[in-house]
Amino acid sequence: MIIVSTTNGGTTMSDGDTVIGQLYGDGARALQQTFDSQRLADTLSAVAVHDVLDDDDIALIREQSTVWISTVDADGWPDVSYKGGDVGFVEVVDATELRIPSYDGNGMWRTLGNIVDDGRIALLFIDVDRPWRMRIHGRATVSVEPADIERHHGAQAVIIVRVGRVFPNCGRYIHRNGEISKFVPRLDHAPPIPNWKRIDGLRPMLPARDQQALEHDDASNDGADGS
């Protein structure tokens, strides 16, 4: 399956089905203007967002035992579900396709039913050890074919995801080892500036408040975990 970018910022599959639309809607653009972050948002869109899985993405997925799945139900309401399995239970078929086994559950079949009804899907992978986050948008189908199910021990069905958009997220607010992240603001604590904001190529794109904070920062408050 070949994925190509479209001129409006969306992505289409080679069969012509639209997978995803523009990354930023009117609401996001308005808030970017309010918080002086449009330069940064456009830069991150250009350098970080991609339409197929790269080697780092694939390695991250294969190291995880959990994934959060967002779907849309028949009435247009968003829904989110946690899925867990053995390490690497999400199968990476290639750079454009993932397969997620569905094990015995409560019999509601909401997540998979939403996929049958709508097809849009978003995945969130969280690597607590790095820490790091990665989101994937795409289209999905549900298979109950024996040949697909047999690839995943104990599965009742398989979600087949066609990747449309991939983008990583800074992991600075991920709590590790039962401890609250040092980047969480508190009355008695000044969070460090994450190191990614110190990158020379990104500094001019940051909101004015961040640029001012960096001018007065002596780097003594380590921000390495938020790189």
CSV table of C-alpha atoms in Angstrom, one decimal:
chain,number,residue,atom,x,y,z
A,1,MET,CA,0.0,0.0,0.0
A,2,ILE,CA,1.5,3.3,-1.1
A,3,ILE,CA,0.9,6.4,1.0
A,4,VAL,CA,1.2,9.9,-0.6
A,5,SER,CA,0.8,13.4,0.9
A,6,THR,CA,-1.8,15.7,-0.5
A,7,THR,CA,-1.5,19.4,-1.1
A,8,ASN,CA,-4.0,20.3,1.7
A,9,GLY,CA,-1.9,18.7,4.4
A,10,GLY,CA,-3.9,15.5,4.4
A,11,THR,CA,-2.9,12.1,3.4
A,12,THR,CA,-4.5,9.6,1.0
A,13,MET,CA,-3.9,5.9,0.3
A,14,SER,CA,-3.2,4.7,-3.2
A,15,ASP,CA,-6.8,3.5,-3.4
A,16,GLY,CA,-8.0,7.1,-3.0
A,17,ASP,CA,-9.6,6.7,0.5
A,18,THR,CA,-8.8,9.8,2.7
A,19,VAL,CA,-7.0,8.7,5.8
A,20,ILE,CA,-6.4,11.9,7.6
A,21,GLY,CA,-7.0,15.6,7.1
A,22,GLN,CA,-4.9,18.7,8.1
A,23,LEU,CA,-2.9,18.5,11.2
A,24,TYR,CA,-4.2,21.8,12.6
A,25,GLY,CA,-7.8,22.9,12.5
A,26,ASP,CA,-9.2,26.4,13.1
A,27,GLY,CA,-9.3,25.8,16.9
A,28,ALA,CA,-5.6,24.8,17.1
A,29,ARG,CA,-4.6,27.8,14.9
A,30,ALA,CA,-6.5,30.2,17.1
A,31,LEU,CA,-4.8,28.9,20.2
A,32,GLN,CA,-1.4,28.9,18.5
A,33,GLN,CA,-2.0,32.6,17.8
A,34,THR,CA,-3.1,33.2,21.4
A,35,PHE,CA,0.0,31.5,22.9
A,36,ASP,CA,2.5,32.7,20.2
A,37,SER,CA,3.3,29.1,19.2
A,38,GLN,CA,2.4,29.0,15.5
A,39,ARG,CA,6.1,29.2,14.4
A,40,LEU,CA,6.9,26.3,16.6
A,41,ALA,CA,3.9,24.3,15.5
A,42,ASP,CA,4.7,24.7,11.9
A,43,THR,CA,8.3,23.8,12.4
A,44,LEU,CA,7.4,20.6,14.3
A,45,SER,CA,4.9,19.7,11.6
A,46,ALA,CA,7.6,20.0,9.0
A,47,VAL,CA,10.4,18.2,10.8
A,48,ALA,CA,8.7,15.6,13.1
A,49,VAL,CA,5.5,14.5,11.4
A,50,HIS,CA,5.8,11.7,8.8
A,51,ASP,CA,3.4,9.5,6.9
A,52,VAL,CA,5.1,6.1,7.4
A,53,LEU,CA,6.9,4.4,10.3
A,54,ASP,CA,10.6,4.9,10.4
A,55,ASP,CA,13.1,2.6,12.1
A,56,ASP,CA,12.9,4.4,15.4
A,57,ASP,CA,9.1,4.2,15.4
A,58,ILE,CA,9.2,0.5,14.7
A,59,ALA,CA,11.7,-0.2,17.4
A,60,LEU,CA,9.6,1.7,19.9
A,61,ILE,CA,6.4,-0.2,19.0
A,62,ARG,CA,8.2,-3.6,19.3
A,63,GLU,CA,9.4,-2.7,22.8
A,64,GLN,CA,6.0,-1.9,24.2
A,65,SER,CA,3.4,-4.1,26.0
A,66,THR,CA,0.6,-1.4,25.9
A,67,VAL,CA,-1.1,0.9,23.5
A,68,TRP,CA,-4.0,3.3,23.9
A,69,ILE,CA,-6.6,3.2,21.0
A,70,SER,CA,-8.9,6.0,20.2
A,71,THR,CA,-11.9,5.5,17.9
A,72,VAL,CA,-15.1,7.2,16.9
A,73,ASP,CA,-18.5,5.6,17.5
A,74,ALA,CA,-21.6,5.5,15.3
A,75,ASP,CA,-22.9,8.8,16.8
A,76,GLY,CA,-19.6,10.6,16.3
A,77,TRP,CA,-18.4,10.4,19.9
A,78,PRO,CA,-14.7,9.7,20.6
A,79,ASP,CA,-13.8,6.7,22.6
A,80,VAL,CA,-10.5,5.5,24.0
A,81,SER,CA,-9.4,2.1,25.2
A,82,TYR,CA,-6.3,0.6,26.8
A,83,LYS,CA,-4.9,-2.5,25.2
A,84,GLY,CA,-2.2,-4.7,26.8
A,85,GLY,CA,-0.3,-7.8,25.9
A,86,ASP,CA,3.1,-9.3,25.8
A,87,VAL,CA,6.1,-7.1,24.8
A,88,GLY,CA,5.8,-6.7,21.0
A,89,PHE,CA,2.2,-7.8,20.8
A,90,VAL,CA,1.5,-5.0,18.3
A,91,GLU,CA,2.8,-6.5,15.1
A,92,VAL,CA,4.6,-4.2,12.7
A,93,VAL,CA,3.9,-5.7,9.3
A,94,ASP,CA,5.8,-3.0,7.4
A,95,ALA,CA,6.2,0.8,7.5
A,96,THR,CA,2.6,1.3,6.6
A,97,GLU,CA,0.7,-1.4,8.5
A,98,LEU,CA,0.2,-2.5,12.1
A,99,ARG,CA,-1.8,-5.4,13.5
A,100,ILE,CA,-3.2,-5.4,17.0
A,101,PRO,CA,-4.7,-8.6,18.5
A,102,SER,CA,-7.9,-8.3,20.4
A,103,TYR,CA,-8.1,-10.8,23.3
A,104,ASP,CA,-11.0,-12.0,25.4
A,105,GLY,CA,-12.9,-9.0,27.0
A,106,ASN,CA,-16.2,-8.0,28.4
A,107,GLY,CA,-18.2,-8.7,25.3
A,108,MET,CA,-19.1,-5.1,24.5
A,109,TRP,CA,-16.8,-4.9,21.5
A,110,ARG,CA,-17.0,-1.1,21.5
A,111,THR,CA,-13.5,-0.4,20.1
A,112,LEU,CA,-13.7,-2.9,17.3
A,113,GLY,CA,-17.3,-2.1,16.7
A,114,ASN,CA,-16.4,1.6,16.3
A,115,ILE,CA,-13.8,0.6,13.8
A,116,VAL,CA,-16.3,-1.4,11.8
A,117,ASP,CA,-18.7,1.6,11.9
A,118,ASP,CA,-16.2,4.4,11.2
A,119,GLY,CA,-12.7,3.2,10.5
A,120,ARG,CA,-10.8,6.2,11.9
A,121,ILE,CA,-8.2,5.3,14.5
A,122,ALA,CA,-5.6,6.9,16.6
A,123,LEU,CA,-2.9,5.1,18.6
A,124,LEU,CA,-0.8,6.4,21.5
A,125,PHE,CA,2.4,4.5,22.5
A,126,ILE,CA,4.2,5.6,25.7
A,127,ASP,CA,7.7,4.5,26.4
A,128,VAL,CA,8.1,5.2,30.1
A,129,ASP,CA,11.8,4.3,30.2
A,130,ARG,CA,12.9,7.0,27.7
A,131,PRO,CA,10.5,8.7,28.4
A,132,TRP,CA,8.8,9.3,25.0
A,133,ARG,CA,5.4,9.3,23.3
A,134,MET,CA,4.3,8.6,19.8
A,135,ARG,CA,0.9,9.1,18.1
A,136,ILE,CA,-0.3,7.4,15.0
A,137,HIS,CA,-3.4,8.3,12.9
A,138,GLY,CA,-4.8,6.1,10.3
A,139,ARG,CA,-7.7,3.9,9.0
A,140,ALA,CA,-8.4,0.5,10.4
A,141,THR,CA,-10.4,-2.7,9.7
A,142,VAL,CA,-11.3,-5.7,11.8
A,143,SER,CA,-10.4,-9.2,10.7
A,144,VAL,CA,-11.8,-12.4,12.1
A,145,GLU,CA,-10.2,-14.5,9.3
A,146,PRO,CA,-8.5,-17.6,10.7
A,147,ALA,CA,-5.3,-16.8,8.8
A,148,ASP,CA,-5.1,-13.3,10.5
A,149,ILE,CA,-6.1,-14.5,14.0
A,150,GLU,CA,-3.6,-17.4,14.0
A,151,ARG,CA,-0.7,-15.0,13.7
A,152,HIS,CA,-1.5,-13.8,17.3
A,153,HIS,CA,-1.8,-16.5,20.0
A,154,GLY,CA,-5.0,-16.1,22.0
A,155,ALA,CA,-6.6,-13.5,19.8
A,156,GLN,CA,-10.3,-13.4,19.0
A,157,ALA,CA,-9.9,-10.8,16.3
A,158,VAL,CA,-7.2,-8.5,14.8
A,159,ILE,CA,-7.2,-4.8,14.1
A,160,ILE,CA,-5.4,-4.0,10.9
A,161,VAL,CA,-4.2,-0.4,10.9
A,162,ARG,CA,-3.1,1.5,7.7
A,163,VAL,CA,-0.7,4.2,8.9
A,164,GLY,CA,-1.5,7.7,7.7
A,165,ARG,CA,0.3,10.0,10.1
A,166,VAL,CA,3.0,9.5,12.7
A,167,PHE,CA,4.3,12.1,15.2
A,168,PRO,CA,6.3,11.9,18.3
A,169,ASN,CA,5.8,13.9,21.5
A,170,CYS,CA,8.2,15.1,24.2
A,171,GLY,CA,7.9,12.8,27.2
A,172,ARG,CA,8.6,15.4,30.0
A,173,TYR,CA,5.2,14.9,31.7
A,174,ILE,CA,5.4,11.1,31.8
A,175,HIS,CA,5.6,9.9,35.4
A,176,ARG,CA,8.3,7.3,36.0
A,177,ASN,CA,8.7,4.7,38.7
A,178,GLY,CA,5.7,6.1,40.6
A,179,GLU,CA,7.2,9.6,40.9
A,180,ILE,CA,5.6,12.7,39.6
A,181,SER,CA,7.6,14.2,36.7
A,182,LYS,CA,9.9,17.1,37.6
A,183,PHE,CA,8.3,19.1,34.8
A,184,VAL,CA,5.0,19.3,36.5
A,185,PRO,CA,4.5,22.9,37.9
A,186,ARG,CA,4.1,23.2,41.7
A,187,LEU,CA,3.9,26.1,44.0
A,188,ASP,CA,7.2,25.2,45.6
A,189,HIS,CA,9.0,24.0,42.5
A,190,ALA,CA,10.2,25.6,39.3
A,191,PRO,CA,10.2,23.1,36.5
A,192,PRO,CA,13.4,23.0,34.3
A,193,ILE,CA,13.4,24.0,30.7
A,194,PRO,CA,13.3,20.9,28.5
A,195,ASN,CA,16.5,20.4,26.5
A,196,TRP,CA,14.7,20.3,23.2
A,197,LYS,CA,13.8,24.0,23.6
A,198,ARG,CA,17.6,24.7,23.8
A,199,ILE,CA,18.2,23.4,20.3
A,200,ASP,CA,19.7,26.3,18.3
A,201,GLY,CA,17.5,25.6,15.2
A,202,LEU,CA,14.3,25.6,17.3
A,203,ARG,CA,15.0,28.6,19.6
A,204,PRO,CA,13.9,31.3,17.1
A,205,MET,CA,10.6,29.4,16.6
A,206,LEU,CA,9.7,29.3,20.3
A,207,PRO,CA,7.1,31.5,21.9
A,208,ALA,CA,8.5,34.8,23.1
A,209,ARG,CA,8.0,33.7,26.8
A,210,ASP,CA,10.2,30.7,26.2
A,211,GLN,CA,12.9,32.7,24.5
A,212,GLN,CA,12.9,35.2,27.4
A,213,ALA,CA,13.2,32.3,29.9
A,214,LEU,CA,16.2,30.9,28.0
A,215,GLU,CA,17.9,34.2,28.1
A,216,HIS,CA,17.8,34.2,31.9
A,217,ASP,CA,18.5,30.5,32.3
A,218,ASP,CA,21.9,29.2,33.5
A,219,ALA,CA,21.1,25.6,32.8
A,220,SER,CA,21.7,24.6,36.4
A,221,ASN,CA,18.2,23.1,36.6
A,222,ASP,CA,18.6,20.0,34.4
A,223,GLY,CA,16.0,19.4,31.7
A,224,ALA,CA,17.5,16.3,30.2
A,225,ASP,CA,14.4,14.1,30.7
A,226,GLY,CA,12.3,16.4,28.6
A,227,SER,CA,14.5,16.3,25.5
